[in-house]
CSV table of C-alpha atoms and ligand atoms in Angstrom, one decimal:
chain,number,residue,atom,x,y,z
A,28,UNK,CA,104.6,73.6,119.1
A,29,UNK,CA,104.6,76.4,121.6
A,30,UNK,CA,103.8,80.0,119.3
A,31,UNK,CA,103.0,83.1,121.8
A,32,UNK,CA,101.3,86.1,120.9
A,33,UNK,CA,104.0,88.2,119.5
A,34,UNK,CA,107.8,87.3,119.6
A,35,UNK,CA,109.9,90.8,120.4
A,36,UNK,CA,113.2,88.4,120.4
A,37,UNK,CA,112.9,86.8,116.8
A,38,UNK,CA,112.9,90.9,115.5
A,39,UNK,CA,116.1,91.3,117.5
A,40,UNK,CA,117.9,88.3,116.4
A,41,UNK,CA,116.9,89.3,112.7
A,42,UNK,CA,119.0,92.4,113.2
A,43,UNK,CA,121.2,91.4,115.8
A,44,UNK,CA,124.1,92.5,114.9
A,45,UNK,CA,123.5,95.8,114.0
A,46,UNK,CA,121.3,96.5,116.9
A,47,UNK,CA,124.5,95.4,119.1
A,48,UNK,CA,127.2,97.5,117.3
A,49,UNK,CA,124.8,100.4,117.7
A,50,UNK,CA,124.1,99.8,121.5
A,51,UNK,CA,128.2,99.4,121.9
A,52,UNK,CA,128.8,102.7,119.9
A,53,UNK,CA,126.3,104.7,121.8
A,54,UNK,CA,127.6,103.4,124.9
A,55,UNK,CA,131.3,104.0,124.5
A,56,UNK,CA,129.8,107.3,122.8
A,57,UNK,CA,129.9,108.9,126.5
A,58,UNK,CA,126.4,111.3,125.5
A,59,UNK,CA,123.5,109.7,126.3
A,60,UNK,CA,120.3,111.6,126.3
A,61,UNK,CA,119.4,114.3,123.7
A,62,UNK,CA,122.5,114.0,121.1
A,63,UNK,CA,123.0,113.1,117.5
A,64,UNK,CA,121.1,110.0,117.5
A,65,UNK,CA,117.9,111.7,119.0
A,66,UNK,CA,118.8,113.8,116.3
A,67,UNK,CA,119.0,111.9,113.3
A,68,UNK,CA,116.0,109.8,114.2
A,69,UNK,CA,113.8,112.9,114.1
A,70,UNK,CA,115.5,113.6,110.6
A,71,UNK,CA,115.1,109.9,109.4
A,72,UNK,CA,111.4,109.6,111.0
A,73,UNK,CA,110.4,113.0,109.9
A,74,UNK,CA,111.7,111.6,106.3
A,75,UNK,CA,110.1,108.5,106.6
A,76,UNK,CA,106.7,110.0,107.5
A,77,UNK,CA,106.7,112.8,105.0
A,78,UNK,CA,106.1,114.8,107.9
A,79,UNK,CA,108.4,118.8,108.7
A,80,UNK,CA,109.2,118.0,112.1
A,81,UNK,CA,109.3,115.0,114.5
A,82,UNK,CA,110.7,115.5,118.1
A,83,UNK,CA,111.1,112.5,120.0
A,84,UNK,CA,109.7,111.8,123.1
A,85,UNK,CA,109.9,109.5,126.5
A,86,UNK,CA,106.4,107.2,125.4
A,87,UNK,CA,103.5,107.1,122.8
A,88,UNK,CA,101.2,108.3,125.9
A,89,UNK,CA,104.0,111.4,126.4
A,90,UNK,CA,103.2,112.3,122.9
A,91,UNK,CA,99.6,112.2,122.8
A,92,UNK,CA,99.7,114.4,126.5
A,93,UNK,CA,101.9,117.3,124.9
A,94,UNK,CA,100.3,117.0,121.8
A,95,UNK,CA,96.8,117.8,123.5
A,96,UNK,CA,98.2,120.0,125.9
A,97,UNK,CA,100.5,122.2,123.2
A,98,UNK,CA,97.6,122.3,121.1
A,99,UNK,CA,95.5,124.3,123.9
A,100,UNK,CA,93.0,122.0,124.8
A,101,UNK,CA,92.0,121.8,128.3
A,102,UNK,CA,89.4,121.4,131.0
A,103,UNK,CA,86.2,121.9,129.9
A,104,UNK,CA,87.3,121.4,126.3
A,105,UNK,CA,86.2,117.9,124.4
A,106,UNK,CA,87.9,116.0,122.3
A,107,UNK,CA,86.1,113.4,120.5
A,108,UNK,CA,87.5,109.3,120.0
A,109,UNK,CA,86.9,106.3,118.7
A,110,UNK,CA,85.1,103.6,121.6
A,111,UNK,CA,87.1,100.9,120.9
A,112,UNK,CA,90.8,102.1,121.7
A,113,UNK,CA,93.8,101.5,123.7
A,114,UNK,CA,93.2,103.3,127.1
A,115,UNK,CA,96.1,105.4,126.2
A,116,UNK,CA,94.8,107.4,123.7
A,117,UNK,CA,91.6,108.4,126.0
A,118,UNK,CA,94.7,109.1,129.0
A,119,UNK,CA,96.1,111.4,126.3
A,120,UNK,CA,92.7,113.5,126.8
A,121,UNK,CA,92.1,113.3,130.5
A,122,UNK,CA,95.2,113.9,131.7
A,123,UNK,CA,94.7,117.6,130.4
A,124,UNK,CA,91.8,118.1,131.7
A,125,UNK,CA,89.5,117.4,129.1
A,126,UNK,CA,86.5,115.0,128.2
A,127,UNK,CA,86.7,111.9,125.9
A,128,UNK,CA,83.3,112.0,123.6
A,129,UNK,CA,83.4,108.3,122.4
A,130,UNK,CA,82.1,107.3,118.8
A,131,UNK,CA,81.7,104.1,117.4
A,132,UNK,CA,84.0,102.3,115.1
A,133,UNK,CA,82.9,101.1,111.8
A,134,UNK,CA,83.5,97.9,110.1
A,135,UNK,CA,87.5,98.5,109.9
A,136,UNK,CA,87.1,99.0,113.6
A,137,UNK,CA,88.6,102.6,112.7
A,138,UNK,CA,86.1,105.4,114.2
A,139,UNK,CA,82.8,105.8,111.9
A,140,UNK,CA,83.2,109.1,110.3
A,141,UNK,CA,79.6,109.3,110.0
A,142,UNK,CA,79.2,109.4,113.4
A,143,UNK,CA,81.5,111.9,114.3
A,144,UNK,CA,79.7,115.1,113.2
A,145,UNK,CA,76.2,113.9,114.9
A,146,UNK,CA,78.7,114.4,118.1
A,147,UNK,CA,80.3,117.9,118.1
A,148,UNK,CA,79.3,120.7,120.1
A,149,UNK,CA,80.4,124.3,121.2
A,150,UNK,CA,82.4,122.6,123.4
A,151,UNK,CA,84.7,119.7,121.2
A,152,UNK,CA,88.2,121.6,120.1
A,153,UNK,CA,89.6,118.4,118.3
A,154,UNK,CA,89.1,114.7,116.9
A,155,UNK,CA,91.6,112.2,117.7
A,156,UNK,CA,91.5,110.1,115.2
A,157,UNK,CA,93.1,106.3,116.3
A,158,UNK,CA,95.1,104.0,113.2
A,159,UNK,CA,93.8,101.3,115.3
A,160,UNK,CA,95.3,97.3,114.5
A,161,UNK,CA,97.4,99.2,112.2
A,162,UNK,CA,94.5,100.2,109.6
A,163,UNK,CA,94.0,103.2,108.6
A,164,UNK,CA,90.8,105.9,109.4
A,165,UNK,CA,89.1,107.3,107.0
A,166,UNK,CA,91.1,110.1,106.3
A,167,UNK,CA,89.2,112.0,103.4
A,168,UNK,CA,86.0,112.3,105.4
A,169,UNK,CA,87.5,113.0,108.8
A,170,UNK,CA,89.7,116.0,107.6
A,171,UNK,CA,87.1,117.4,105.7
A,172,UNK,CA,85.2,117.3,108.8
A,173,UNK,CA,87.6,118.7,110.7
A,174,UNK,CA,88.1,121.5,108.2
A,175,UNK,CA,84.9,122.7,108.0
A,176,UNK,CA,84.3,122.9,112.3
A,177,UNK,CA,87.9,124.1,112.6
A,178,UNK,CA,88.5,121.2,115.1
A,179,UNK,CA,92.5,120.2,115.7
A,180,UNK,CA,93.5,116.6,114.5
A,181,UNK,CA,95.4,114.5,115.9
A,182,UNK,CA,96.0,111.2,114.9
A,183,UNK,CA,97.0,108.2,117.5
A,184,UNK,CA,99.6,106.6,115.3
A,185,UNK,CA,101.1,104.3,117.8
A,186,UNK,CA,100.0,100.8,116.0
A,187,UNK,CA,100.1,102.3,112.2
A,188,UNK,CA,104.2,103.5,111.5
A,189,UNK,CA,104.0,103.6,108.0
A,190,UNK,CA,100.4,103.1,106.8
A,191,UNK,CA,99.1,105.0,104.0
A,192,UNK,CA,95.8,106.6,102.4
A,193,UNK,CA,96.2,107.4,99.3
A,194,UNK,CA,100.1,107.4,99.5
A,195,UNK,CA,100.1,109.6,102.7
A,196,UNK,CA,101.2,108.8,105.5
A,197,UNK,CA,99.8,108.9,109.0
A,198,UNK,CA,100.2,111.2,111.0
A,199,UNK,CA,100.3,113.8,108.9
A,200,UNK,CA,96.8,114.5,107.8
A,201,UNK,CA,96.3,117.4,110.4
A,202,UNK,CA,97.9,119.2,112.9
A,203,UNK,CA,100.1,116.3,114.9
A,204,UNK,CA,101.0,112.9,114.6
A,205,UNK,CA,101.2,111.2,117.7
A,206,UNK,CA,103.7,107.9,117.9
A,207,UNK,CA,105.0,105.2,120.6
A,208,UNK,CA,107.8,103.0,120.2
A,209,UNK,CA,106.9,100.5,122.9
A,210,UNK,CA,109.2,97.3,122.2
A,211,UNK,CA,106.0,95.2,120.4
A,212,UNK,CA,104.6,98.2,118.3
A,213,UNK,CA,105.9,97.7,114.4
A,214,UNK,CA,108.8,100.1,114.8
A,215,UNK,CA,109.4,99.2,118.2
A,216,UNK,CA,112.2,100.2,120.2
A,217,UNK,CA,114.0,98.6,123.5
A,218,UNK,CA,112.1,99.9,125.9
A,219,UNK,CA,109.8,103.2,126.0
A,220,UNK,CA,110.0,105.8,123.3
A,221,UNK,CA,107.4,107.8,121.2
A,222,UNK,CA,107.4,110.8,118.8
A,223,UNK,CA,105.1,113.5,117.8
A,224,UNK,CA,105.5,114.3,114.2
A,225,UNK,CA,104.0,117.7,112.8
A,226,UNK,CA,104.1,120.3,109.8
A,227,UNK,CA,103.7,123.0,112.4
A,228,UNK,CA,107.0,124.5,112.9
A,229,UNK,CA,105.6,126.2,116.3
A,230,UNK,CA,104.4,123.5,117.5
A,231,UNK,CA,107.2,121.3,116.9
A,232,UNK,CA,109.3,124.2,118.8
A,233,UNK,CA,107.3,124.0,121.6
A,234,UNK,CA,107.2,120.2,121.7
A,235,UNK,CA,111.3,120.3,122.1
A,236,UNK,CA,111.2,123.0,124.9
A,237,UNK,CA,108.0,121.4,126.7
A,238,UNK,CA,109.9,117.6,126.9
A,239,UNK,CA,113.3,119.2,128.5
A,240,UNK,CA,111.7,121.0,131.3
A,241,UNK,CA,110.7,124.0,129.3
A,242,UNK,CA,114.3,124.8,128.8
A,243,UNK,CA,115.6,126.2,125.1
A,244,UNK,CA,118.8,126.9,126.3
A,245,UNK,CA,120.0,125.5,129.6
A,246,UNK,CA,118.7,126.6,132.9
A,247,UNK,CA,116.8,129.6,131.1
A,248,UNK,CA,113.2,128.2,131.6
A,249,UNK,CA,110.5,129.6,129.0
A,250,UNK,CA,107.6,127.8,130.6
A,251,UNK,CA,107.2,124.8,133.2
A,252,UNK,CA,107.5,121.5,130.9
A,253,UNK,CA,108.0,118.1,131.7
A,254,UNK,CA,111.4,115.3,131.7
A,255,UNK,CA,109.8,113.7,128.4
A,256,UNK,CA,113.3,112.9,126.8
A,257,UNK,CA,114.1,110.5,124.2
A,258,UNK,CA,117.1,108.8,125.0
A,259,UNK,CA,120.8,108.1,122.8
A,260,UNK,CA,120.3,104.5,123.0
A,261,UNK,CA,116.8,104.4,122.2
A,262,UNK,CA,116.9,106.3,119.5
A,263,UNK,CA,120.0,104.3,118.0
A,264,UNK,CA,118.1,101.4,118.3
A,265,UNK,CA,115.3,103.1,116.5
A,266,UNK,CA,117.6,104.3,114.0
A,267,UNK,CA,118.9,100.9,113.4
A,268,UNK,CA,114.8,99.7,113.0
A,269,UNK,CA,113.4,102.3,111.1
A,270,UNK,CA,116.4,101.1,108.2
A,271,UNK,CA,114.1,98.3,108.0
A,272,UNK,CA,111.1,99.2,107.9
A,273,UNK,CA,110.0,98.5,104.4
A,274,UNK,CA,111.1,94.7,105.3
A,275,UNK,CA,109.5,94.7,108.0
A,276,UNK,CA,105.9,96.4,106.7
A,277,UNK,CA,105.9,93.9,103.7
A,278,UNK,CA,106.6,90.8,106.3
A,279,UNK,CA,103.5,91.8,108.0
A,280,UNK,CA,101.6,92.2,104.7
A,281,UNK,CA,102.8,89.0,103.8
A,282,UNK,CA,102.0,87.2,106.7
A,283,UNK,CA,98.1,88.8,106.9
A,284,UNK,CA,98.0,88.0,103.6
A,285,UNK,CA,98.5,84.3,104.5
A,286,UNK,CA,95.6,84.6,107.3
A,287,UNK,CA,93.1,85.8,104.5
A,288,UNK,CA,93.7,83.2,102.3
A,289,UNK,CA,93.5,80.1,104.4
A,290,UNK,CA,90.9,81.0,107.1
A,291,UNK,CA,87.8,81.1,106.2
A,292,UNK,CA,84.5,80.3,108.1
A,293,UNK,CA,81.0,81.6,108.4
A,294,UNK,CA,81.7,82.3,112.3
A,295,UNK,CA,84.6,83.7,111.7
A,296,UNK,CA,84.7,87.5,110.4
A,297,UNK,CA,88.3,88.5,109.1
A,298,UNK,CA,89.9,92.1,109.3
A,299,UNK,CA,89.8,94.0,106.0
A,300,UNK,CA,91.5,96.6,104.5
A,301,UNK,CA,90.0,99.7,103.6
A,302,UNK,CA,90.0,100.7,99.9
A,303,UNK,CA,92.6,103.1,99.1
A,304,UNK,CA,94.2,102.6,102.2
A,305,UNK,CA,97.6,100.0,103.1
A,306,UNK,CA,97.5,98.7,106.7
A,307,UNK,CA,100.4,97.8,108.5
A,308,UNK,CA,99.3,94.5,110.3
A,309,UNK,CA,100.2,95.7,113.6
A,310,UNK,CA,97.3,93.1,114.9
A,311,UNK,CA,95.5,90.7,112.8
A,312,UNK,CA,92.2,90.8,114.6
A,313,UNK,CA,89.5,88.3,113.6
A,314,UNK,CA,86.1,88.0,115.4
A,315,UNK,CA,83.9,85.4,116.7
A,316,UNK,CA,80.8,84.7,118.9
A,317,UNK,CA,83.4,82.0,120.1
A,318,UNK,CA,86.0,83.3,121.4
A,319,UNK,CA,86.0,81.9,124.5
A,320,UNK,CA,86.3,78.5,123.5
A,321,UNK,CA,88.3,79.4,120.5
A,322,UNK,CA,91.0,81.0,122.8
A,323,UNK,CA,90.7,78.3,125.5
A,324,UNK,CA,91.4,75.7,122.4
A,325,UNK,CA,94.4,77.2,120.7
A,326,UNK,CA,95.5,77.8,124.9
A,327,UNK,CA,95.7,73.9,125.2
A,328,UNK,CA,97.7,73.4,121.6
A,329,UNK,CA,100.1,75.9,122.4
A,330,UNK,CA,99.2,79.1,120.5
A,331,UNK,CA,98.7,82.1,122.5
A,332,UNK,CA,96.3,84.9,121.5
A,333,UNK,CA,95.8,88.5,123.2
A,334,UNK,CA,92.4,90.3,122.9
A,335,UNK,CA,92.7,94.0,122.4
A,336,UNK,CA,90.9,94.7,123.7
A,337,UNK,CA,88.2,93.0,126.7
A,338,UNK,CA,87.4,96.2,128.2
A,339,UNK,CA,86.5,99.1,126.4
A,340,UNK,CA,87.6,102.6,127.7
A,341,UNK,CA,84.2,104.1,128.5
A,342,UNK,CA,83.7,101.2,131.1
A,343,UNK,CA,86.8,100.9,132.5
A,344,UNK,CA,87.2,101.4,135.9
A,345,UNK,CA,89.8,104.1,136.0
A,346,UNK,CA,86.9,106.4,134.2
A,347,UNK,CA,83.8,105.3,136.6
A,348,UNK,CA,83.7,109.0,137.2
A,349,UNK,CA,82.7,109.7,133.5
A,350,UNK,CA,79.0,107.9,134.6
A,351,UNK,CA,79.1,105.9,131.0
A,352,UNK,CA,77.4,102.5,131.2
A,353,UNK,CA,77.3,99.1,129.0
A,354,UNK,CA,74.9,99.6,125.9
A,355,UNK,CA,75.9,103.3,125.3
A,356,UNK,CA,78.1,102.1,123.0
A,357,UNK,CA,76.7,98.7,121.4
A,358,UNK,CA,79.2,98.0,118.7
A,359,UNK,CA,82.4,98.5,120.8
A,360,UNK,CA,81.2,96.5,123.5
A,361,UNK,CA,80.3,93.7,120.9
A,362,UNK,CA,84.3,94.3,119.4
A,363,UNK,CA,85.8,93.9,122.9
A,364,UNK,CA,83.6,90.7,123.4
A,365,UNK,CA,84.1,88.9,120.0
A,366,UNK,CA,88.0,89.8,118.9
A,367,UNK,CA,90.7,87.9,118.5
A,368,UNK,CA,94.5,88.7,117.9
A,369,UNK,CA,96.2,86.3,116.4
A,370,UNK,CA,100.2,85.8,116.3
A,371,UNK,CA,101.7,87.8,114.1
A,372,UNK,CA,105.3,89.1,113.9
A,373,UNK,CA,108.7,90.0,112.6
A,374,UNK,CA,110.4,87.0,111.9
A,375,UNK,CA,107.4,85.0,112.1
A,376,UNK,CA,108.2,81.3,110.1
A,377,UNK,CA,106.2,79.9,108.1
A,378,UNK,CA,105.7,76.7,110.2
A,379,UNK,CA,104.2,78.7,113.1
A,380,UNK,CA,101.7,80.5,111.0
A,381,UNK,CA,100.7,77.4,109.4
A,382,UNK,CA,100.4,75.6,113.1
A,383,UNK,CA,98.3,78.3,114.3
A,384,UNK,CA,95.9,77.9,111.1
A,385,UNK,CA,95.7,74.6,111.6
A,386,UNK,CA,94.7,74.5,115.2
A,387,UNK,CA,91.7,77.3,114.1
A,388,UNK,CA,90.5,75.2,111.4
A,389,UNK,CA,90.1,71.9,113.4
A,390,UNK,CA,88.4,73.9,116.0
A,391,UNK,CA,86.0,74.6,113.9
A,392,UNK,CA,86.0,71.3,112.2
A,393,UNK,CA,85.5,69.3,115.2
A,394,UNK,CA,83.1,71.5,116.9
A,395,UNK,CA,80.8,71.1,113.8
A,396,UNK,CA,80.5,74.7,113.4
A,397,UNK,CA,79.7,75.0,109.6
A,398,UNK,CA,82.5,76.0,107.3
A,399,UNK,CA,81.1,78.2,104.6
A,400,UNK,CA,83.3,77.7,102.1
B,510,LIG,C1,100.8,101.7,122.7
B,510,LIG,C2,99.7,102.6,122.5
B,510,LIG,C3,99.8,103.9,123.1
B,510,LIG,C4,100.7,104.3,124.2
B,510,LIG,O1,102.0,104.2,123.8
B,510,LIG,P1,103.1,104.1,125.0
B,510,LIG,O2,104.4,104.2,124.3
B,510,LIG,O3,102.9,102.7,125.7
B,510,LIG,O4,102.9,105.2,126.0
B,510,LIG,C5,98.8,104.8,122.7
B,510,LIG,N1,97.8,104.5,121.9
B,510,LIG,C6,97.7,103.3,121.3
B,510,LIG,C7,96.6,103.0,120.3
B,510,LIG,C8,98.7,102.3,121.6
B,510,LIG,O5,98.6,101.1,121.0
C-alpha cells in the first residue's frame, strides 16, 4: 500500500461535482476578482466564525502582514510568539519591521501562557497567539493577559478553521483573526487564499482598502496598499468547502479519534486535546525519541510522514540576524526533533489508516521497544 502524507485529490473527488459546476459558473461568469463570490464567502466565513467582519485576502501570510501592519505595530515594536511555529507566522512580524519574542509551547504544543507575561516589556504591542496542529491556545489566560497589558491579539488561525474554546471560535478572541486557505489546510482552497476575520469594523475597513491598492473607490487612493486580492474562483471554491465543513471537522475528529485508541506505546507520546477546547485535527502529531528510524520504517512500507516542523523559527537561517542560538529555547528544539505527522485527511479510508497503524505497531514490536500497555 502506498499512503502519502496528506491526499488534497481524495477532498476534491468527495465534492467533485460541485467544486466543478462552481469553477464552470465562475468562469462563464465573465468577473473574476473582487465580485459576489469574494463577497459571500466573507458573509458565509464571517458567519461561520461568529466573527463581524472577514475580508478575504491573496494568502494566510497576506493576512497576518496587514493584520500586524493595520494594527500599528512596527519597527522597534515586539510582538511576542510561540517557538515552535510555522515560519509564516514569525514572517507576519518581520516583515513590518518588528521583532519576534519567542516563548515556549506547552504540552499541547500551543504557547505556555505562563510564560508569556515573564516576556513583555515597554516595548511588546501584541501576542500572536498560533492554533498550532489545529488545537487550540489557551484562550482564557492569554486574553486576560492581554487585557490587563493592553497588548493587541492576534490569533494565527491558518491550521484551526473551526476550533473552539468554550464554544468560541478562533479567531475571534481579540482584535483579528488571521486565516490561510492553502490547498492542504482544513478549509483549503485551489490554490493561495487567506482571510482576516475581525469584530473591529475599522479595521476590517482598512483591511478592504489596504488589499486593493489602498483604493475605496477606484483610482482615488486613500493610502499606499498592496495587490492582496482574493480571487472569484477562489472564493467559489471556498464557498463550495466551507458548506462542508462540519463533515469535514467531524471526519478529522473521527479519524484522530482512531489514532488514540489504537496506538499506544511508552515511546510514543500522543497529541491531546485541551480541556474545554475541540481541535480540528489539522495534524496528528505524535512524538518520539525515534523518529528517525520510525520515519525511515514507515518510508520503506509505503506511508509517508511530514515533520512540522525540523527547524524551528529562531534558528532558521533566514533569521541568523536575530543572533538566537540552539538551547535558548529547549522544549521547541526537543518538538522539532522528536514529532511526527502522521497521514491524516479528508476522505481518508479506513484501510489506509488501519495500514499506517499497523506499520507503527510492528515497528515497535520488532524493534523490541517495550509496549506499555
Ligand atoms: C500555512 C500557514 C501560514 C501561511 O499561510 P499561507 O496561505 O501559506 O501564506 C501561516 N501560519 C501557519 C501556522 C500556517 O500553517
Amino acid at each position: 500500500m502506498k499512503i502519502m502524507p496528506n491526499r488534497m485529490d481524495y477532498g476534491y473527488f468527495k465534492y467533485q461535482k460541485e467544486f466543478e459546476e462552481k469553477a464552470l459558473s465562475v468562469l462563464r461568469s465573465g468577473w473574476y476578482v473582487l465580485g459576489n463570490e469574494v463577497k459571500t464567502f466573507e458573509e458565509n466565513f464571517a458567519a461561520y466564525t461568529g466573527a463581524k467582519y472577514c475580508v478575504g485576502l491573496a494568502s494566510g501570510l497576506d493576512a497576518l502582514w496587514i493584520a500586524v501592519k493595520l494594527l500599528g505595530i512596527g519597527a522597534g515594536d515586539e510582538v511576542i510568539v510561540q517557538g515552535n511555529t510555522y515560519i509564516a507566522s514569525v514572517m507576519g512580524i518581520t516583515i513590518n519591521g518588528a521583532t519576534p519574542i519567542f516563548v515556549e509551547p506547552d504540552a499541547y504544543y500551543q504557547i505556555d501562557a505562563e510564560k508569556i507575561e515573564e516576556k513583555i516589556t515597554e516595548r511588546t504591542k501584541a501576542v500572536m497567539v498560533v492554533h498550532l496542529y489545529g488545537h487550540v491556545a489557551d484562550m482564557d489566560k492569554i486574553t486576560q493577559i492581554c487585557k490587563k497589558h493592553r497588548l493587541k491579539l492576534i490569533e494565527d488561525c491558518a491550521q484551526s478553521h473551526g476550533g473552539l474554546h468554550n464554544g468560541q471560535m478562533t479567531g475571534t478572541f481579540g482584535d483579528a483573526g488571521c486565516f490561510s486557505f492553502y490547498p492542504s489546510k482544513n478549509l483549503g482552497a485551489f490554490g493561495d487564499a487567506g482571510a482576516l476575520v475581525t469584530n473591529d469594523p475599522k479595521l476590517a475597513e482598512d483591511a478592504r482598502i489596504f488589499r486593493n491598492y489602498g483604493s475605496e473607490k477606484r483610482y482615488h487612493n486613500r493610502v499606499v496598499g498592496a495587490n492582496s486580492r482574493l480571487d472569484e474562483l477562489q472564493a467559489g471554491l471556498l464557498n463550495v468547502r466551507l458548506a462542508h465543513m462540519k463533515e469535514i471537522t467531524e471526519e478529522r475528529r473521527r479519524l484522530a479519534a482512531v489514532y488514540d485508541r489504537t496506538l499506544c506505546h511508552s515511546h510514543l507520546i500522543l497529541p491531546r486535546e485541551r480541556p474545554d477546547t475541540k481541535s480540528v485535527w489539522h495534524q496528528y502529531v505524535i512524538r518520539t525519541q525515534y523518529r528517525q528510524a520510525l520515519m525511515e520504517y514507515l518510508e520503506q512500507k509505503g506511508v509517508g510522514t511530514l515533520i512540522h516542523y525540523p527547524i524551528p523559527p529562531h534558528l532558521a537561517e533566514a533569521y541568523a540576524s536575530l543572533g538566537h542560538m540552539r538551547g535558548e529555547l529547549p522544549i521547541t528544539e526537543s518538538y522539532a526533533d522528536t514529532v511526527l505527522s502522521l497521514p491524516l485527511y479528508t476522505g481518508m479510508p479506513e484501510e489506509e489508516q488501519q495500514y499506517t497503524i499497523d506499520c507503527i505497531n510492528a515497528f515497535f514490536r520488532e524493534r523490541c521497544i517495550p509496549v506499555s500497555k
